[in-house]
Coordinates of C-alpha atoms in Angstrom, one line a residue:
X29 CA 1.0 -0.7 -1.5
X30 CA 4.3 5.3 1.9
X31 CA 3.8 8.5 3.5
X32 CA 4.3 12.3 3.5
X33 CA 4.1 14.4 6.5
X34 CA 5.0 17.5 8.1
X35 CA 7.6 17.2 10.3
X36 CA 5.9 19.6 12.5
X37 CA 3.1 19.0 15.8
X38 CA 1.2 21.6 18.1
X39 CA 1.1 21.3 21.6
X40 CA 0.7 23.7 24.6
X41 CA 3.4 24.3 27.1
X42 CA 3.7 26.9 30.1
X43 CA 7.1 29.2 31.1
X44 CA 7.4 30.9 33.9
X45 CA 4.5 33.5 34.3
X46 CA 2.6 32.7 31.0
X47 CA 2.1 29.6 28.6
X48 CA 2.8 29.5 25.6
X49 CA 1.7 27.5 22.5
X50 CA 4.1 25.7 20.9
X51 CA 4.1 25.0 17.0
X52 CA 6.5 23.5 14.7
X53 CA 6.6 25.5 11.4
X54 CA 4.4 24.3 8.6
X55 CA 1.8 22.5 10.6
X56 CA -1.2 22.6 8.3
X57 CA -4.8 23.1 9.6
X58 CA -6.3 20.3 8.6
X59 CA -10.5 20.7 8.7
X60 CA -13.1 20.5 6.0
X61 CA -11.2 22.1 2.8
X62 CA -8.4 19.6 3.8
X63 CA -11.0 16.9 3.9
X64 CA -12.4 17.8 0.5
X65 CA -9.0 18.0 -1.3
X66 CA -7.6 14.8 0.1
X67 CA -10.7 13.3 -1.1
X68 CA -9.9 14.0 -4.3
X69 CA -6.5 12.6 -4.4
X70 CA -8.3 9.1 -2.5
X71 CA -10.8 8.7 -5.6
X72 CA -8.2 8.1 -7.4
X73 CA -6.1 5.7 -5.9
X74 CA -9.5 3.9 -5.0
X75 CA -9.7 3.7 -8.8
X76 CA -6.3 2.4 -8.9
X77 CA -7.4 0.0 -6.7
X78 CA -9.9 -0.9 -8.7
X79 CA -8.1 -1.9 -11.7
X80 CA -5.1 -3.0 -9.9
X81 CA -7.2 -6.1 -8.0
X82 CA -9.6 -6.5 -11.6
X83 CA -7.7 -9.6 -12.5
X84 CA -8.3 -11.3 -8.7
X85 CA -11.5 -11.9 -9.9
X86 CA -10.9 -12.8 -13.5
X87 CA -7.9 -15.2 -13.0
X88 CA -10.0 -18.0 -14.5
X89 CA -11.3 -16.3 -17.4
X90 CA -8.0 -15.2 -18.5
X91 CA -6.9 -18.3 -18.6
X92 CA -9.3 -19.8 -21.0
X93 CA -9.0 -16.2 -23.2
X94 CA -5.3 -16.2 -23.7
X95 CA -4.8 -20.5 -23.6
X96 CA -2.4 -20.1 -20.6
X97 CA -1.3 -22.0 -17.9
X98 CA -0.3 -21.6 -13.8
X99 CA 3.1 -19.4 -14.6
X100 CA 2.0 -17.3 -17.2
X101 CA -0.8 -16.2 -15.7
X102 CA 1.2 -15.1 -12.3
X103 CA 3.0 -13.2 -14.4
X104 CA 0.5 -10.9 -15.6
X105 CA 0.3 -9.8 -11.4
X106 CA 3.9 -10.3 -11.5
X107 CA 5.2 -7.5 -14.4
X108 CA 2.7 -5.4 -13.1
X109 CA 4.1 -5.6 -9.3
X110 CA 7.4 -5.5 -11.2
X111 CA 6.5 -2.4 -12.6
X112 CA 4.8 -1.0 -9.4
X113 CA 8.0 -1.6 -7.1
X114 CA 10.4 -0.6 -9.4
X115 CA 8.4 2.9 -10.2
X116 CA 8.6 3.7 -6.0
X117 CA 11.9 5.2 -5.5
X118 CA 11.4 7.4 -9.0
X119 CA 7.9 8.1 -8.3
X120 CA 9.1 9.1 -4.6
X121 CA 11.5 11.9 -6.1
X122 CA 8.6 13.6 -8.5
X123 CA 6.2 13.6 -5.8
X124 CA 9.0 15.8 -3.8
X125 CA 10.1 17.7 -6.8
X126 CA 7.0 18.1 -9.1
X127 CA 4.4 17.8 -6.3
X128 CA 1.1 16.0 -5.7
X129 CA -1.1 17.3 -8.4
X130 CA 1.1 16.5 -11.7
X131 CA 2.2 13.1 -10.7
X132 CA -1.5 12.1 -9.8
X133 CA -2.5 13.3 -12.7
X134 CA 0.1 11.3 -14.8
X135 CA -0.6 8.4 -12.6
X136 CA -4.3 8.6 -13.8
X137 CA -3.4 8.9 -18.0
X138 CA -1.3 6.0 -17.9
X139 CA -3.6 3.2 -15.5
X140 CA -6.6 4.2 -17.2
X141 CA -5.0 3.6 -20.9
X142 CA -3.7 0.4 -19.9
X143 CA -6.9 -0.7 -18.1
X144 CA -8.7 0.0 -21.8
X145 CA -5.5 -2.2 -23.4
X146 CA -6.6 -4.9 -21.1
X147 CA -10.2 -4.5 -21.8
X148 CA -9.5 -4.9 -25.6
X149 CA -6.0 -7.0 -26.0
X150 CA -6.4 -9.8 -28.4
X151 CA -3.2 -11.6 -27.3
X152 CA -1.0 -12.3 -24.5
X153 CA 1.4 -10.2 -25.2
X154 CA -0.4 -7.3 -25.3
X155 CA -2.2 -7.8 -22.4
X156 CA 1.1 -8.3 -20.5
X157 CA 1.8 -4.9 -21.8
X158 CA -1.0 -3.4 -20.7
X159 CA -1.4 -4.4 -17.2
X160 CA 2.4 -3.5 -17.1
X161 CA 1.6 0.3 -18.2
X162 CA -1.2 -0.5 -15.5
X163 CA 1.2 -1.0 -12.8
X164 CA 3.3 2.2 -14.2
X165 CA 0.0 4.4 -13.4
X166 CA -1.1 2.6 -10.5
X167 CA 2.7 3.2 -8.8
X168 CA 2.0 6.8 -9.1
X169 CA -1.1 6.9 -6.5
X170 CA -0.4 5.9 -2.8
X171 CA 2.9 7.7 -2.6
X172 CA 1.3 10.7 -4.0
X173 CA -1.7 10.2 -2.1
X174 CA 0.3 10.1 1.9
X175 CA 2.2 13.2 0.8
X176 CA -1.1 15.0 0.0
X177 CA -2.8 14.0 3.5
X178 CA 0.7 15.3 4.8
X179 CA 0.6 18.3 3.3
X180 CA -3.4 18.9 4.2
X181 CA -3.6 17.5 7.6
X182 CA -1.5 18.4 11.4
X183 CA 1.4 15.6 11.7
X184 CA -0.2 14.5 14.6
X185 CA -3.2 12.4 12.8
X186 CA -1.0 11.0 10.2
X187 CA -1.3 7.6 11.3
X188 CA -4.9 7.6 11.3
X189 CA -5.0 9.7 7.7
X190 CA -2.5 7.0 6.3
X191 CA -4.7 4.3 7.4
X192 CA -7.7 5.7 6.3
X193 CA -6.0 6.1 2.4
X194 CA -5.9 2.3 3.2
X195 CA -9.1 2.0 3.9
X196 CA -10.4 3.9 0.8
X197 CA -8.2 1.2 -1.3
X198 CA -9.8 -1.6 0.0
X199 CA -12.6 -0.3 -0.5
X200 CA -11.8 -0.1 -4.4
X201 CA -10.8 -3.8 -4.0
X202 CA -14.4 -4.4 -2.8
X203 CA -15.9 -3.0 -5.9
X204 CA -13.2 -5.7 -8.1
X205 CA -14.9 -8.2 -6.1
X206 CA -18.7 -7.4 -6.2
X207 CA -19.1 -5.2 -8.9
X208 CA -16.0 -6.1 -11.9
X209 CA -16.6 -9.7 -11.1
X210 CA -20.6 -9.8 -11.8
X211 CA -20.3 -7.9 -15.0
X212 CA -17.1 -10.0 -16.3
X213 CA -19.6 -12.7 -16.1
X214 CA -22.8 -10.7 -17.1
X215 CA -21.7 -8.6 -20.1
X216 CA -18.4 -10.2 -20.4
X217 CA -14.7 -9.1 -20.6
X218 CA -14.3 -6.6 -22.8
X219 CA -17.2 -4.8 -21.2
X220 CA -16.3 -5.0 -18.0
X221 CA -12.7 -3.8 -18.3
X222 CA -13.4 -1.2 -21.0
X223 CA -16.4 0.2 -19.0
X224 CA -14.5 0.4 -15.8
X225 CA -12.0 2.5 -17.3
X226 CA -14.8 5.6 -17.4
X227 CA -14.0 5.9 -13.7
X228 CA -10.3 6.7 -14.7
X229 CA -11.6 10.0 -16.8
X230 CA -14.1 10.9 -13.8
X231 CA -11.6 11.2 -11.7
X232 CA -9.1 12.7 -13.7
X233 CA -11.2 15.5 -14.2
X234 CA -12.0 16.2 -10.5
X235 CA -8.2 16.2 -10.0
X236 CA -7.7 19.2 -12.8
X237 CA -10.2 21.2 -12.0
X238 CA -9.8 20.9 -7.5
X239 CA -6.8 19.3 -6.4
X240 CA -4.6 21.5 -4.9
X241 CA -1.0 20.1 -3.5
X242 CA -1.2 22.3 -0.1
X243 CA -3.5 25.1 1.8
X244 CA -2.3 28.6 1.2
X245 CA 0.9 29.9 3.8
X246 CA 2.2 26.3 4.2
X247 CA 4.1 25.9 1.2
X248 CA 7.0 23.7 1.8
X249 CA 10.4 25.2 1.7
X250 CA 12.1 25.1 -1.9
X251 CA 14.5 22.5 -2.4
X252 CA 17.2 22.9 -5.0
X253 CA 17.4 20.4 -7.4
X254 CA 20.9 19.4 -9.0
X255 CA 19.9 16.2 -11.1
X256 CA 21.9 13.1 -10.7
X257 CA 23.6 14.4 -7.5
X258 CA 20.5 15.3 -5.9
X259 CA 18.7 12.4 -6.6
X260 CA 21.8 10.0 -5.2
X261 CA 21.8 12.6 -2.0
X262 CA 17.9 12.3 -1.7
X263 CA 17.9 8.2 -1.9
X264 CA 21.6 7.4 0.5
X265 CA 19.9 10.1 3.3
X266 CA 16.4 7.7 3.1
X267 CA 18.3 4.8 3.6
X268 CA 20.9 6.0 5.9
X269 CA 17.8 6.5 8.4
X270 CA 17.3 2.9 10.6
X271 CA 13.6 4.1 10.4
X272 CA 13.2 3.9 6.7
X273 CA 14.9 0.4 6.4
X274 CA 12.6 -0.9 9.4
X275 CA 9.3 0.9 7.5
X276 CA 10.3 -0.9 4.5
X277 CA 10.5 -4.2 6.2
X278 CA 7.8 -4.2 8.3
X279 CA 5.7 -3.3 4.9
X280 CA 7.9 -6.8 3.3
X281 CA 6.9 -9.1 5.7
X282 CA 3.0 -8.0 6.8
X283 CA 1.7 -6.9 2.7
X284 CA 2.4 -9.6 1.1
X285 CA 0.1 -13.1 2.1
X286 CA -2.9 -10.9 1.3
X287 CA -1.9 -9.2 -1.6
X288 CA -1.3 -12.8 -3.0
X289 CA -4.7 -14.4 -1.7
X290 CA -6.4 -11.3 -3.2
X291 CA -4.4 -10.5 -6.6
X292 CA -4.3 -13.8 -8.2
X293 CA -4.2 -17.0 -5.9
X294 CA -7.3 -16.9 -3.4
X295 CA -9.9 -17.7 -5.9
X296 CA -8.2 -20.6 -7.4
X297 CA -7.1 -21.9 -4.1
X298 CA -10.5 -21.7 -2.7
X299 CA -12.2 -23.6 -5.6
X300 CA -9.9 -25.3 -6.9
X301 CA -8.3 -26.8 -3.8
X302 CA -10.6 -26.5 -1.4
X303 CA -13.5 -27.3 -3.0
X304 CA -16.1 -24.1 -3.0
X305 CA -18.1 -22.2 -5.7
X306 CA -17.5 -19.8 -7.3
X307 CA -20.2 -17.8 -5.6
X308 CA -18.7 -18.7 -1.9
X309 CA -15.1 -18.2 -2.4
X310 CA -16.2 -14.6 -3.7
X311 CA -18.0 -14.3 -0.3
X312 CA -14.7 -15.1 1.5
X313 CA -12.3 -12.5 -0.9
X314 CA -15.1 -9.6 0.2
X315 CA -14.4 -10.7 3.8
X316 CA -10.8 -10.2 3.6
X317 CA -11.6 -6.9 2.1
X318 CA -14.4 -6.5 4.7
X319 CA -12.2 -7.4 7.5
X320 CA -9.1 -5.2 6.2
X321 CA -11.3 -1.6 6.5
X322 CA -12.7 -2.6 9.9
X323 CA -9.0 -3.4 11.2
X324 CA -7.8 0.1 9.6
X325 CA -9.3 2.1 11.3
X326 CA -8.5 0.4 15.0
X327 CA -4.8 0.2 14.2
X328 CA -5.1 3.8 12.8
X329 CA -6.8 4.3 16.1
X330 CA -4.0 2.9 18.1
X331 CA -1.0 4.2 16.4
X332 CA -2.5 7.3 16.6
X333 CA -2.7 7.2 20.4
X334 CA 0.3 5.0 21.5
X335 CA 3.0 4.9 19.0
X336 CA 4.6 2.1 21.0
X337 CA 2.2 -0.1 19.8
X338 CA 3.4 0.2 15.9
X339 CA 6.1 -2.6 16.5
X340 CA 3.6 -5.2 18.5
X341 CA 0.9 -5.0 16.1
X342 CA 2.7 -5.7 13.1
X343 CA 5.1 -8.9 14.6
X344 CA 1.4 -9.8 15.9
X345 CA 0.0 -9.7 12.6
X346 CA 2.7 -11.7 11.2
X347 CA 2.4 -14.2 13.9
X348 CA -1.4 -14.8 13.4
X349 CA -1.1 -14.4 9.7
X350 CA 1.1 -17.7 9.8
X351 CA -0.3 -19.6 12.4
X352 CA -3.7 -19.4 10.2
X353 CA -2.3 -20.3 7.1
X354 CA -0.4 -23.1 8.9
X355 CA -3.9 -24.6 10.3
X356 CA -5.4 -23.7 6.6
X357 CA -2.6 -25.9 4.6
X358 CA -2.4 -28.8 7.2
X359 CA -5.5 -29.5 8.2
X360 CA -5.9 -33.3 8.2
X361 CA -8.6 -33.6 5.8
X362 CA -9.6 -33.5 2.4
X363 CA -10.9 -29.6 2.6
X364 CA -10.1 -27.2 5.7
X365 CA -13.4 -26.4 7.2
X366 CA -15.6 -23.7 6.5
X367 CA -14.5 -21.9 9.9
X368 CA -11.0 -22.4 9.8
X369 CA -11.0 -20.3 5.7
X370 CA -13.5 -17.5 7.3
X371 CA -11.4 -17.0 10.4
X372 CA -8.1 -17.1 7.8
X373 CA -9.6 -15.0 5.8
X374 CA -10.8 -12.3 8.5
X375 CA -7.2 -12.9 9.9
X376 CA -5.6 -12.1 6.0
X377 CA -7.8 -8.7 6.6
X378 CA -5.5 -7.4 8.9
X379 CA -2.3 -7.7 6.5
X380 CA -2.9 -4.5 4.5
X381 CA -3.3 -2.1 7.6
X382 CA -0.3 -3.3 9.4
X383 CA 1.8 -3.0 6.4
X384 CA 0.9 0.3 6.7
X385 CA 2.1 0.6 9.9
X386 CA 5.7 0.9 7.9
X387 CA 5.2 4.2 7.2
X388 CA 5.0 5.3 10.6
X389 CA 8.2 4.2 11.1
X390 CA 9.6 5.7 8.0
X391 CA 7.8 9.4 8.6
X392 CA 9.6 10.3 12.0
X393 CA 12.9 9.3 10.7
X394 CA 13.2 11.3 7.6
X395 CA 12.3 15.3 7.2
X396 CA 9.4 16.8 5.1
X397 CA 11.7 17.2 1.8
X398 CA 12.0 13.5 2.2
X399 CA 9.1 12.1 3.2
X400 CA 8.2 11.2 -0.8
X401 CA 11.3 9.1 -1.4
X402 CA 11.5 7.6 2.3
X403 CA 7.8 6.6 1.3
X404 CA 8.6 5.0 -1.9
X405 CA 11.5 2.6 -0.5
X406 CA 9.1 1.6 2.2
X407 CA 6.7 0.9 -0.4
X408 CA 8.4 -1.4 -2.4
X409 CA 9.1 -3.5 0.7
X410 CA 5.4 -5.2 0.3
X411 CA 5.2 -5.4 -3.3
X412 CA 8.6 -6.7 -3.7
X413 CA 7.5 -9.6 -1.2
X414 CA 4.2 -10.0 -3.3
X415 CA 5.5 -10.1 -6.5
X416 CA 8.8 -13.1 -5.4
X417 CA 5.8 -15.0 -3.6
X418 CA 3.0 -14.7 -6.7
X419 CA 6.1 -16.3 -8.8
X420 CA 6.7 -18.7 -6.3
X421 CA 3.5 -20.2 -5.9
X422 CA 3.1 -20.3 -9.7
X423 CA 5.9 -22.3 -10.2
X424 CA 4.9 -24.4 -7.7
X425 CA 2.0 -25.0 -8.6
X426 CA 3.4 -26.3 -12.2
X427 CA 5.9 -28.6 -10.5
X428 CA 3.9 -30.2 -8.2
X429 CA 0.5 -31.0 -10.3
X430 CA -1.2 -27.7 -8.6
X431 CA -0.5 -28.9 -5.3
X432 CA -1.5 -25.6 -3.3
X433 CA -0.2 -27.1 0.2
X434 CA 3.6 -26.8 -0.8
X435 CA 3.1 -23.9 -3.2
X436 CA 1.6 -21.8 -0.3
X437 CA 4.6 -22.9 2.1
X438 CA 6.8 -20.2 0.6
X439 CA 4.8 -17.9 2.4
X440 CA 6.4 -18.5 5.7
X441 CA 10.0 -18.2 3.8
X442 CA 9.2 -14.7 3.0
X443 CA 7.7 -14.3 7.0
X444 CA 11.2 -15.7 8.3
X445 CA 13.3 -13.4 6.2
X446 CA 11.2 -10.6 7.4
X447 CA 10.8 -10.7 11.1
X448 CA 14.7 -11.6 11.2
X449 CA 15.1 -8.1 9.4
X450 CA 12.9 -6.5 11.6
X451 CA 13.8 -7.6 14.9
X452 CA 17.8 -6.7 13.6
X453 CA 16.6 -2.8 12.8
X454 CA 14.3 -2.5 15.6
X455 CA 16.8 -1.0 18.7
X456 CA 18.5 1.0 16.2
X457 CA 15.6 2.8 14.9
X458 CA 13.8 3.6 18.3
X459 CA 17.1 4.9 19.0
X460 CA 17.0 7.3 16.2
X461 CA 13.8 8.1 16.7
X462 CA 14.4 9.8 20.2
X463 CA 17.4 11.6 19.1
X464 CA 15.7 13.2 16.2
X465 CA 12.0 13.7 18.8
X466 CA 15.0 15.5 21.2
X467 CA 16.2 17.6 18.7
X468 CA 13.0 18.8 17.0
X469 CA 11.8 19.7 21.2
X470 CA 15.2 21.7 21.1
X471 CA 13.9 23.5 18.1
X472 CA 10.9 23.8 19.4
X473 CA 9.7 28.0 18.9
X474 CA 7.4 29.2 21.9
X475 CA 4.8 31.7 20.7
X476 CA 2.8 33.8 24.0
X477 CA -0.7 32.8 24.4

């Protein structure tokens, strides 16, 4: 897994005898109602979460239920990613037409019914369908989610609001990990993935009766809507922007390597390659997880305080990201050791907050009636790169007798494309980024003191 903001900051500025406070229109307050209604719309993509990561930890197990190999599992996180990136640019253009509130609430119908088809599918097939109507609902979350913290909170701590969503999600992955993964094996699957599917129709309700899409005087401006054409207008003026192309990149090449460890491939590489329990390779997932929320909230931090630092920290993450893996998969000996996989995966950690680091590229560059579309094409950019590489190493995997080292090598394929990308978009978009920072300064209403 794109954000929504206002396109507006406050600031204080003097002229000639007086200052002035200066103020963009529709600047929301932020504060204590805006941290209770955001909450709202976080419960439930932590629930997505949830669900989304459930089969990380059940990757074995579903192989002995269904009698399937390598590929076909891969490609139960495959349709479902399928289904997630394809659902980004669509789910973009409700969340600016319909709002937050309705395509939440959608979201929530359609993940928790196919978390219950998972929970109780007798075959293959209709477990493939589920966790694609999984990935329908799921899609419908983060973008809905950043456009809600836009909406709620001042432009000026969208960074740190976006990373915190982040946050909350891996936080939901934690739960797949400790909690899903001891009652798959305590009360078994059907339990397990039926019960967890209560949390869908908590939240759900919390969403009807409190969730509000914005505070009262900020409502955006209305936008007129003339179908195909607007939708074609909406989509060419996202990608036109350098910023949106470089957001969607930067989420590509710095998402994926931990999606994949944590979706499907990092238990089975752990024990079945390198050798650990059950029990231990858990212990490494939940540091990935661990290591992602403590990493948030510094890169939140960061971003928030010196936006020059958005491009360094995500090439830096890719850069670590690969040097690991490269130590992991050609270390010498039979196993890696025990340090080398805890300092990979406390590395992996810091994937998912600098993929978020995309949308602060995306956010400047497009304006608020925007912001849910530009969101979705950024968001594709990681899941797009998770889904090629989940295939890949599947694949792999069958043609080489499940040999991890070269299945794993099309990790740094994905990387190369990436950072080439990246480093191509990166002049442009600063560029455009000033010009449109000058512009909004020209536009700029002074209000006395």
């Amino acid at each position: 897994m794109s954000s929504s903001s206002s396109s507006a900051s406050s600031s204080s500025s003097s002229s000639s005898s007086s200052s002035a406070r200066v103020t963009l229109p529709g600047d929301p307050p932020g504060g204590r109602r805006a941290v209770a209604v955001w909450s709202i719309g976080v419960a439930v993509y932590f629930v997505a979460v949830i669900f989304r990561t459930s089969l990380g930890v059940a990757g074995l197990d579903a192989v002995d239920r269904f009698h399937v190999n390598a590929s076909a599992l891969s490609t139960f996180s495959i349709l479902q990613l399928l289904v997630y990136a394809g659902m980004q640019i669509p789910v973009g253009l409700l969340v600016d037409r319909l709002g937050t509130k309705k395509v939440l609430g959608l979201g929530v119908v359609l993940f928790t019914i196919g978390q219950l088809g998972f929970a109780f599918s007798p075959s293959y097939g209709m477990a493939l369908a589920s966790r694609a109507l999984l990935g329908c609902g799921d899609a419908m979350t983060f973008i809905s989610v950043l456009r809600l913290g836009g909406r709620w909170f001042p432009a000026r701590r969208g960074p740190l609001v976006a990373q915190l969503a982040g946050l909350v999600g891996m936080a939901g992955n934690l739960v797949s990990t400790l909690v899903l993964a001891r009652l798959l094996h305590g009360v078994g699957w059907t339990a397990a993935f039926g019960g967890s599917a209560v949390a869908g129709a908590v939240v759900f309700v919390l969403l009807l009766l409190f969730l509000k899409d914005h505070p009262e005087g900020h409502e955006p401006e209305p936008v007129p809507h003339q179908g195909a054409a607007y939708v074609r207008r909406q989509i060419a003026a996202s990608w036109r922007e350098p910023g949106t192309r470089l957001g969607l990149w930067v989420h590509f090449t710095t998402q994926f390597p931990a999606m994949v460890f944590l979706l499907l491939w990092g238990l089975p590489f752990l024990v079945e390659d390198q050798g650990l329990g059950r029990a231990t390779a858990g212990e490494l997932l939940t540091l990935v997880v661990l290591s992602n929320m403590v990493i948030g909230l510094v890169y939140g931090q960061i971003v928030a305080r010196r936006h020059e630092a958005r491009l360094p920290l995500a090439l830096g993450t890719v850069g670590a990201t690969a040097l690991l893996w490269a130590a992991t998969l050609a270390y010498p000996g039979a196993h890696a050791p025990m340090w080398l996989l805890i300092v990979l995966c406390a590395v992996l950690g810091a994937c998912g907050p600098a993929s978020m680091i995309g949308f602060d590229f995306a956010r400047p560059a497009n304006p608020p009636e925007r912001q849910g579309t530009a969101s979705g094409i950024t968001n594709m950019g990681g899941f797009v790169a998770s889904m090629t590489t989940l295939f890949a190493v599947g694949v792999l995997l069958d043609a080489t007798g499940d040999d991890y080292t070269v299945a794993f090598s099309a990790v740094f394929v994905l990387q190369a494309l990436g950072v080439s990308q990246i480093l191509r978009l990166r002049r442009r978009a600063a560029r455009r980024e000033r010009e449109r920072l000058v512009a909004s300064r020209v536009e700029t209403v002074h209000v006395p003191a």
